[in-house]
Coordinates of C-alpha atoms in Angstrom, one line a residue:
X1 CA 17.0 -130.3 59.4
X2 CA 13.3 -129.4 58.6
X3 CA 11.1 -132.3 57.9
X4 CA 9.6 -132.5 54.3
X5 CA 6.0 -131.2 54.1
X6 CA 3.3 -133.6 52.9
X7 CA 0.9 -132.8 50.1
X8 CA -2.2 -134.8 49.0
X9 CA -3.0 -134.2 45.3
X10 CA -6.4 -135.2 44.0
X11 CA -6.7 -134.8 40.2
X12 CA -8.5 -137.0 37.7
X13 CA -6.4 -136.0 34.7
X14 CA -3.5 -138.5 34.9
X15 CA -1.2 -136.4 32.8
X16 CA -1.7 -133.3 34.9
X17 CA -1.5 -135.3 38.1
X18 CA 1.9 -136.8 37.1
X19 CA 3.2 -133.4 36.1
X20 CA 2.1 -131.6 39.3
X21 CA 3.4 -134.5 41.4
X22 CA 6.8 -134.3 39.7
X23 CA 7.1 -130.5 40.0
X24 CA 6.1 -130.6 43.7
X25 CA 8.5 -133.4 44.5
X26 CA 11.2 -131.5 42.7
X27 CA 10.6 -128.7 45.3
X28 CA 11.3 -131.2 48.1
X29 CA 7.7 -131.9 49.1
X30 CA 6.4 -135.4 49.8
X31 CA 3.4 -136.0 47.6
X32 CA 0.7 -138.7 47.5
X33 CA -1.7 -138.5 44.5
X34 CA -5.0 -140.1 43.6
X35 CA -7.7 -139.6 41.0
X36 CA -11.0 -139.3 42.8
X37 CA -12.6 -137.9 46.0
X38 CA -13.3 -141.4 47.5
X39 CA -9.6 -142.3 47.4
X40 CA -8.7 -138.8 48.7
X41 CA -10.9 -139.2 51.8
X42 CA -9.3 -142.5 52.6
X43 CA -5.8 -141.0 52.3
X44 CA -6.8 -138.0 54.4
X45 CA -8.0 -140.2 57.2
X46 CA -4.9 -142.5 57.1
X47 CA -2.3 -139.7 57.0
X48 CA -3.5 -136.1 57.2
X49 CA -1.3 -133.9 54.9
X50 CA 0.0 -130.3 55.4
X51 CA -1.7 -129.3 52.1
X52 CA -4.6 -130.7 50.1
X53 CA -4.6 -129.8 46.4
X54 CA -7.8 -130.9 44.6
X55 CA -9.5 -130.4 41.3
X56 CA -13.0 -129.1 41.9
X57 CA -14.7 -131.4 39.3
X58 CA -13.9 -135.1 39.9
X59 CA -15.5 -138.4 38.9
X60 CA -18.3 -138.9 41.4
X61 CA -18.1 -136.5 44.4
X62 CA -16.5 -133.1 43.7
X63 CA -13.4 -131.7 45.4
X64 CA -15.4 -129.7 48.0
X65 CA -16.6 -133.1 49.4
X66 CA -13.1 -133.6 50.8
X67 CA -13.3 -130.6 53.1
X68 CA -15.5 -132.0 55.9
X69 CA -12.9 -134.8 56.4
X70 CA -10.4 -132.1 57.4
X71 CA -12.2 -130.9 60.4
X72 CA -11.1 -133.9 62.5
X73 CA -7.5 -132.5 62.6
X74 CA -6.4 -130.1 65.4
X75 CA -4.6 -128.1 62.7
X76 CA -6.4 -128.8 59.4
X77 CA -4.4 -129.0 56.2
X78 CA -4.3 -125.9 54.0
X79 CA -6.5 -126.3 50.9
X80 CA -5.9 -125.3 47.3
X81 CA -8.8 -125.9 44.8
X82 CA -8.0 -126.0 41.0
X83 CA -10.5 -126.2 38.2
X84 CA -10.8 -125.6 34.5
X85 CA -14.3 -124.1 35.1
X86 CA -13.3 -121.1 37.2
X87 CA -15.8 -118.5 38.1
X88 CA -16.2 -115.9 40.9
X89 CA -19.2 -117.9 42.2
X90 CA -17.3 -121.1 42.4
X91 CA -14.3 -119.4 44.0
X92 CA -16.5 -117.9 46.7
X93 CA -18.2 -121.2 47.3
X94 CA -14.9 -123.0 47.7
X95 CA -13.5 -120.3 50.0
X96 CA -16.7 -120.4 52.1
X97 CA -16.5 -124.2 52.4
X98 CA -13.0 -123.9 53.9
X99 CA -10.5 -123.6 51.0
X100 CA -7.6 -121.3 51.4
X101 CA -7.1 -120.4 47.8
X102 CA -8.4 -121.0 44.3
X103 CA -6.6 -121.4 40.9
X104 CA -8.0 -121.9 37.4
X105 CA -6.6 -124.0 34.6
X106 CA -4.4 -123.8 32.6
X107 CA -2.0 -123.5 35.6
X108 CA 1.0 -121.2 35.3
X109 CA 3.6 -123.5 37.1
X110 CA 5.7 -120.8 38.8
X111 CA 2.5 -119.2 40.2
X112 CA 1.2 -122.6 41.2
X113 CA 4.4 -123.4 43.1
X114 CA 4.5 -119.9 44.7
X115 CA 0.9 -120.4 45.9
X116 CA 1.7 -123.8 47.4
X117 CA 4.7 -122.4 49.3
X118 CA 2.6 -119.5 50.6
X119 CA -0.2 -121.8 51.8
X120 CA 2.3 -124.1 53.5
X121 CA 4.1 -121.3 55.2
X122 CA 0.8 -119.8 56.5
X123 CA -0.2 -123.2 57.9
X124 CA 3.2 -123.6 59.5
X125 CA 2.7 -120.2 61.2
X126 CA -0.7 -121.2 62.5
X127 CA 0.7 -124.5 63.7
X128 CA 3.6 -122.7 65.5
X129 CA 1.2 -120.2 67.2
X130 CA -1.0 -123.0 68.4
X131 CA 2.1 -124.9 69.6
X132 CA 3.2 -121.9 71.6
X133 CA -0.2 -121.4 73.0
X134 CA -0.4 -125.1 74.1
X135 CA 2.9 -124.7 75.8
X136 CA 1.8 -121.6 77.7
X137 CA -1.5 -123.3 78.6
X138 CA 0.5 -125.9 80.6
X139 CA 0.0 -125.2 84.3
X140 CA 2.9 -123.3 85.8
X141 CA 4.3 -124.0 89.2
X142 CA 4.3 -120.7 91.1
X143 CA 5.2 -118.8 88.0
X144 CA 8.0 -121.3 87.0
X145 CA 7.6 -122.8 83.6
X146 CA 8.8 -126.3 83.1
X147 CA 7.7 -129.8 82.4
X148 CA 11.0 -131.6 82.0
X149 CA 11.9 -134.4 84.3
X150 CA 14.5 -132.3 86.0
X151 CA 12.0 -129.5 86.8
X152 CA 9.3 -132.0 87.8
X153 CA 11.7 -133.4 90.4
X154 CA 12.6 -129.8 91.6
X155 CA 8.9 -129.0 92.0
X156 CA 8.4 -132.1 94.1
X157 CA 11.3 -131.2 96.3
X158 CA 10.0 -127.6 96.8
X159 CA 6.6 -129.0 98.0
X160 CA 8.3 -131.3 100.4
X161 CA 10.7 -128.7 101.8
X162 CA 8.1 -125.9 102.0
X163 CA 6.2 -127.9 104.7
X164 CA 9.3 -127.9 106.9
X165 CA 10.6 -124.8 108.7
X166 CA 14.4 -125.0 108.6
X167 CA 16.8 -122.9 106.5
X168 CA 17.1 -123.8 102.9
X169 CA 20.2 -123.6 100.6
X170 CA 19.3 -123.0 96.9
X171 CA 22.2 -123.6 94.5
X172 CA 22.5 -123.2 90.8
X173 CA 24.2 -121.5 88.0
X174 CA 23.6 -117.8 87.3
X175 CA 20.3 -117.2 85.5
X176 CA 18.6 -120.5 86.4
X177 CA 15.9 -118.9 88.5
X178 CA 17.0 -119.4 92.1
X179 CA 15.0 -116.4 93.3
X180 CA 11.8 -117.9 91.7
X181 CA 12.5 -121.1 93.5
X182 CA 12.9 -119.2 96.8
X183 CA 9.6 -117.4 96.2
X184 CA 7.9 -120.7 95.5
X185 CA 9.2 -122.1 98.8
X186 CA 7.7 -119.1 100.6
X187 CA 4.3 -119.2 98.7
X188 CA 4.0 -123.0 99.3
X189 CA 4.7 -122.7 103.0
X190 CA 2.6 -121.9 106.0
X191 CA 4.4 -118.5 106.0
X192 CA 2.8 -117.5 102.7
X193 CA 0.8 -114.7 104.3
X194 CA 3.8 -113.3 106.1
X195 CA 6.4 -110.9 104.6
X196 CA 8.9 -112.0 102.0
X197 CA 12.1 -110.0 102.0
X198 CA 15.1 -110.2 99.6
X199 CA 18.6 -108.9 100.1
X200 CA 21.6 -109.2 97.7
X201 CA 24.6 -109.9 100.0
X202 CA 26.9 -108.8 97.2
X203 CA 25.2 -105.4 96.9
X204 CA 25.7 -104.1 100.4
X205 CA 29.0 -102.5 101.5
X206 CA 30.6 -104.7 104.1
X207 CA 30.6 -101.9 106.7
X208 CA 26.9 -101.5 106.5
X209 CA 25.9 -105.2 106.3
X210 CA 25.5 -105.8 110.0
X211 CA 23.2 -102.7 110.4
X212 CA 21.2 -103.7 107.3
X213 CA 20.7 -107.2 108.6
X214 CA 20.2 -106.7 112.3
X215 CA 19.2 -103.0 112.6
X216 CA 20.7 -100.5 114.9
X217 CA 19.8 -98.5 118.0
X218 CA 19.7 -94.7 118.0
X219 CA 23.2 -93.2 118.3
X220 CA 24.8 -96.5 117.5
X221 CA 27.2 -94.8 115.0
X222 CA 27.5 -91.4 113.3
X223 CA 24.4 -90.7 111.3
X224 CA 22.2 -93.2 113.3
X225 CA 19.8 -90.6 114.6
X226 CA 16.9 -93.0 115.2
X227 CA 16.4 -96.6 115.9
X228 CA 16.1 -98.7 112.7
X229 CA 14.7 -102.3 112.3
X230 CA 16.9 -104.6 110.2
X231 CA 15.9 -107.0 107.5
X232 CA 15.5 -109.9 109.9
X233 CA 13.0 -107.9 112.0
X234 CA 11.2 -106.7 108.8
X235 CA 10.8 -110.3 107.7
X236 CA 9.5 -111.5 111.1
X237 CA 6.8 -114.1 110.6
X238 CA 7.8 -114.7 107.0
X239 CA 10.8 -115.5 104.9
X240 CA 14.2 -113.7 104.2
X241 CA 16.1 -114.6 101.0
X242 CA 19.8 -114.0 101.3
X243 CA 20.8 -113.9 97.7
X244 CA 24.5 -114.4 96.7
X245 CA 25.2 -115.7 100.2
X246 CA 28.7 -116.7 99.1
X247 CA 29.6 -113.0 99.1
X248 CA 28.9 -112.5 102.8
X249 CA 32.0 -111.7 104.9
X250 CA 33.2 -114.3 107.4
X251 CA 32.5 -112.1 110.4
X252 CA 28.8 -111.7 109.4
X253 CA 28.6 -115.4 108.6
X254 CA 29.3 -116.2 112.3
X255 CA 26.5 -113.9 113.4
X256 CA 24.1 -115.4 110.8
X257 CA 24.9 -118.9 112.2
X258 CA 23.9 -117.7 115.7
X259 CA 20.6 -116.4 114.4
X260 CA 19.9 -119.7 112.7
X261 CA 20.7 -121.5 116.0
X262 CA 18.7 -119.5 118.5
X263 CA 16.5 -117.2 116.4
X264 CA 17.7 -114.0 118.1
X265 CA 19.3 -110.8 116.7
X266 CA 21.1 -108.0 118.5
X267 CA 20.8 -104.6 116.7
X268 CA 24.0 -102.7 116.4
X269 CA 24.5 -100.5 119.5
X270 CA 21.8 -102.3 121.5
X271 CA 22.2 -104.2 124.8
X272 CA 19.1 -106.4 124.2
X273 CA 18.5 -109.3 121.8
X274 CA 15.2 -109.6 119.9
X275 CA 13.5 -113.0 119.4
X276 CA 12.4 -113.5 115.9
X277 CA 10.5 -116.1 113.8
X278 CA 12.1 -115.9 110.3
X279 CA 12.8 -118.7 107.8
X280 CA 16.1 -118.1 106.0
X281 CA 16.6 -119.1 102.4
X282 CA 20.1 -118.7 101.1
X283 CA 20.9 -118.7 97.3
X284 CA 24.2 -118.8 95.6
X285 CA 25.9 -119.7 92.3
X286 CA 29.2 -120.4 94.1
X287 CA 30.4 -123.9 94.9
X288 CA 30.2 -123.7 98.7
X289 CA 32.1 -126.9 99.2
X290 CA 35.1 -125.4 97.5
X291 CA 34.5 -122.1 99.4
X292 CA 34.7 -124.1 102.6
X293 CA 37.9 -125.8 101.5
X294 CA 39.6 -122.5 100.6
X295 CA 38.4 -120.9 103.9
X296 CA 36.1 -118.2 102.4
X297 CA 32.9 -119.8 103.8
X298 CA 32.3 -121.2 107.3
X299 CA 32.0 -125.0 107.4
X300 CA 29.6 -125.0 110.4
X301 CA 27.3 -122.5 108.5
X302 CA 27.4 -124.6 105.4
X303 CA 26.4 -127.8 107.3
X304 CA 23.6 -125.8 109.0
X305 CA 22.2 -124.6 105.7
X306 CA 22.6 -127.8 103.6
X307 CA 20.0 -129.8 105.7
X308 CA 17.5 -128.7 103.1
X309 CA 19.4 -128.1 99.8
X310 CA 18.0 -127.6 96.4
X311 CA 19.9 -127.7 93.1
X312 CA 18.2 -125.7 90.3
X313 CA 19.0 -127.4 86.9
X314 CA 20.7 -125.4 84.1
X315 CA 18.7 -124.8 81.0
X316 CA 20.8 -127.2 78.9
X317 CA 19.5 -130.0 81.2
X318 CA 15.8 -129.1 80.7
X319 CA 15.0 -130.6 77.3
X320 CA 11.8 -129.2 75.6
X321 CA 11.4 -126.5 78.3
X322 CA 13.5 -124.2 76.1
X323 CA 10.5 -124.2 73.6
X324 CA 8.1 -123.5 76.4
X325 CA 10.2 -120.6 77.7
X326 CA 10.7 -119.2 74.1
X327 CA 6.9 -119.1 73.7
X328 CA 6.4 -117.5 77.1
X329 CA 9.0 -114.8 76.6
X330 CA 7.7 -114.0 73.0
X331 CA 4.2 -113.7 74.3
X332 CA 5.3 -111.3 77.0
X333 CA 7.3 -109.3 74.5
X334 CA 4.3 -109.0 72.1
X335 CA 2.0 -107.9 74.9
X336 CA 4.5 -105.2 76.2
X337 CA 5.5 -103.8 72.8
X338 CA 2.1 -104.4 71.1
X339 CA 3.9 -106.4 68.4
X340 CA 2.8 -109.5 66.5
X341 CA 5.9 -111.6 66.1
X342 CA 4.6 -115.1 65.4
X343 CA 7.7 -117.2 66.3
X344 CA 11.1 -118.5 65.1
X345 CA 12.0 -120.0 61.8
X346 CA 13.1 -123.7 61.9
X347 CA 16.7 -122.6 61.3
X348 CA 16.6 -120.0 64.2
X349 CA 15.0 -122.5 66.5
X350 CA 17.6 -125.1 65.7
X351 CA 20.3 -122.7 66.6
X352 CA 18.7 -121.9 70.0
X353 CA 18.3 -125.5 70.8
X354 CA 21.9 -126.3 69.9
X355 CA 23.3 -123.4 72.0
X356 CA 24.4 -124.3 75.5
X357 CA 23.1 -121.1 77.2
X358 CA 25.8 -120.5 79.9
X359 CA 23.6 -117.7 81.1
X360 CA 20.6 -120.0 81.3
X361 CA 17.0 -118.8 81.4
X362 CA 18.0 -115.1 81.8
X363 CA 20.2 -115.3 78.7
X364 CA 17.4 -117.0 76.7
X365 CA 15.0 -114.3 77.7
X366 CA 17.4 -111.6 76.6
X367 CA 18.0 -113.4 73.3
X368 CA 14.3 -113.7 72.6
X369 CA 13.6 -110.1 73.3
X370 CA 16.6 -108.9 71.3
X371 CA 15.6 -111.0 68.3
X372 CA 12.0 -110.0 68.5
X373 CA 13.0 -106.3 68.6
X374 CA 15.1 -106.5 65.5
X375 CA 12.8 -108.5 63.3
X376 CA 10.4 -106.7 60.9
X377 CA 8.8 -109.9 59.7
X378 CA 6.4 -112.4 61.4
X379 CA 9.3 -114.9 61.8
X380 CA 12.6 -114.5 63.6
X381 CA 15.5 -115.6 61.5
X382 CA 19.0 -116.6 62.5
X383 CA 20.5 -113.2 61.7
X384 CA 18.2 -111.7 64.3
X385 CA 19.8 -113.7 67.0
X386 CA 22.8 -112.5 69.1
X387 CA 26.0 -113.3 67.1
X388 CA 27.5 -115.5 69.9
X389 CA 24.6 -117.9 69.6
X390 CA 25.1 -118.3 65.8
X391 CA 28.9 -118.6 66.2
X392 CA 28.7 -121.3 68.9
X393 CA 25.6 -123.3 67.6
X394 CA 26.4 -123.4 63.9
X395 CA 29.5 -125.7 64.2
X396 CA 27.5 -128.2 66.2
X397 CA 24.7 -128.2 63.6
X398 CA 27.2 -128.5 60.7
X399 CA 29.0 -131.4 62.4
X400 CA 25.6 -133.1 62.8
X401 CA 24.8 -132.6 59.1
X402 CA 28.3 -133.9 58.1
X403 CA 27.7 -137.0 60.2
X404 CA 24.4 -137.6 58.3
X405 CA 26.0 -137.4 54.9
X406 CA 28.3 -140.4 54.2
X407 CA 31.2 -140.0 51.8
X408 CA 31.7 -142.2 48.8
X409 CA 34.8 -143.6 50.5
X410 CA 32.7 -144.7 53.4
X411 CA 30.3 -146.4 51.1
X412 CA 33.2 -148.3 49.6
X413 CA 34.6 -149.2 53.0
X414 CA 31.2 -150.6 54.0
X415 CA 31.5 -153.2 51.2
X416 CA 33.1 -156.6 51.9
X417 CA 36.7 -156.5 50.5
X418 CA 36.2 -159.9 48.9
X419 CA 33.0 -158.9 47.1
X420 CA 33.5 -155.4 45.9
X421 CA 30.4 -154.0 44.4
X422 CA 30.1 -152.5 40.9
X423 CA 30.2 -148.8 40.4
X424 CA 26.5 -148.8 39.6
X425 CA 25.7 -150.5 42.9
X426 CA 27.9 -148.1 44.9
X427 CA 26.2 -145.1 43.1
X428 CA 22.7 -146.5 43.8
X429 CA 23.5 -147.1 47.5
X430 CA 25.1 -143.7 47.9
X431 CA 22.1 -142.0 46.3
X432 CA 19.8 -143.8 48.7
X433 CA 21.9 -142.8 51.7
X434 CA 21.9 -139.2 50.7
X435 CA 18.2 -139.2 50.2
X436 CA 17.7 -140.8 53.6
X437 CA 20.0 -138.3 55.3
X438 CA 18.1 -135.4 53.7
X439 CA 14.7 -136.7 54.6
X440 CA 14.0 -137.5 50.9
X441 CA 14.5 -133.8 50.1
X442 CA 15.5 -134.2 46.5
X443 CA 16.7 -130.6 46.0
X444 CA 19.0 -130.9 49.0
X445 CA 20.2 -134.4 47.8
X446 CA 20.9 -133.0 44.3
X447 CA 23.0 -130.2 45.8
X448 CA 25.0 -132.7 47.9
X449 CA 25.5 -135.0 44.9
X450 CA 26.5 -132.0 42.7
X451 CA 23.9 -132.8 40.0
X452 CA 20.6 -131.3 38.8
X453 CA 17.2 -132.5 40.1
X454 CA 16.4 -133.9 36.6
X455 CA 19.6 -136.0 36.7
X456 CA 18.7 -137.2 40.2
X457 CA 15.2 -138.3 39.0
X458 CA 16.8 -140.1 36.1
X459 CA 19.2 -141.9 38.4
X460 CA 16.4 -142.8 40.8
X461 CA 14.4 -144.3 37.9

């Protein structure tokens, strides 16, 4: 649920001040009000608002004297100046001093509220852009974005293992970034200047695997007209990533184990072995312990690889990293497509954060790019997201909201049976609970209670 936006209203006319405060609160804003610039400065310093609304002519200092106090904030409040003495010159002066808009009295209330909503939305967009920029400004670890405790631990392990020279087993769900982790291991190691080769074990036909890995001599089989170096030879002095290792046939697993033990390969059709210096990194999304149990993976190879084992955490275990990744992917999309999508609405962002992302970072990247492609507005809304995200995330959000809104029955149950409260007391307690659950959003509270906002104000009084 979005937090209510804060407005500071500085107006010396008490009648108008009360009217504007009531109308703004009826729209769900949290409003503080005062009658002069001196009080306004004090309130600005104690609790900076999202929007400052000030009369231009006030007792003592005028409304423009409030503007210098706003510069101390990273994201200054939006500023709306109102006055009964409007002129082009005053409007220009106010805008030059830092105001965002200018209205003259008498105020037309619908236009006033529309202007307030526009200014707050523009400020929210500026805040969101700055937030994404701050996330992107965070130092990346070898191109991997993450500041969550789970990723901080992973980065620490990568640094430690990179200084060693034994084989590494990188495990994790599909889409978590195992190949990025393998590349970081290579780049952080003493082999960083050597070759870095990648092979997908599930993408090579089994009959060609041995030749691809170990090479072959001329005439070794039909079509082998010349000698060919295999991937191990091509990676000599560097690192070879065996992606999807769990798909490697058992016969080739035995030969891989021998390479790990003595560092030698024998090309297909050759009588001689070749001594190599290659670090092997194996990556898989399979549970190799189960694969060993069912006989599809060699136990001795597993134990040889797991000396240095890394577990890449799923996205759902990475906390605020999802926002950092969203900002990164959106920035990439805008640069590639020459678009200017500012970000996600609060509702769309809440859906993304509630979704478990079984496809992890890769699925998130695809979701961001799809949503950004289909939006024609600065903000991405829920209907721009893939349908599966909305369908799976909305029930969780609805359950959370239901949990925040107590029923009248529950209020009664909370009362001691021997001292049942009056209907008036129950009504008052229930209203306060609903207001608390909605963040004091009176429009939302009135909707839940099934009454008008005017009735709610009357009950509150």
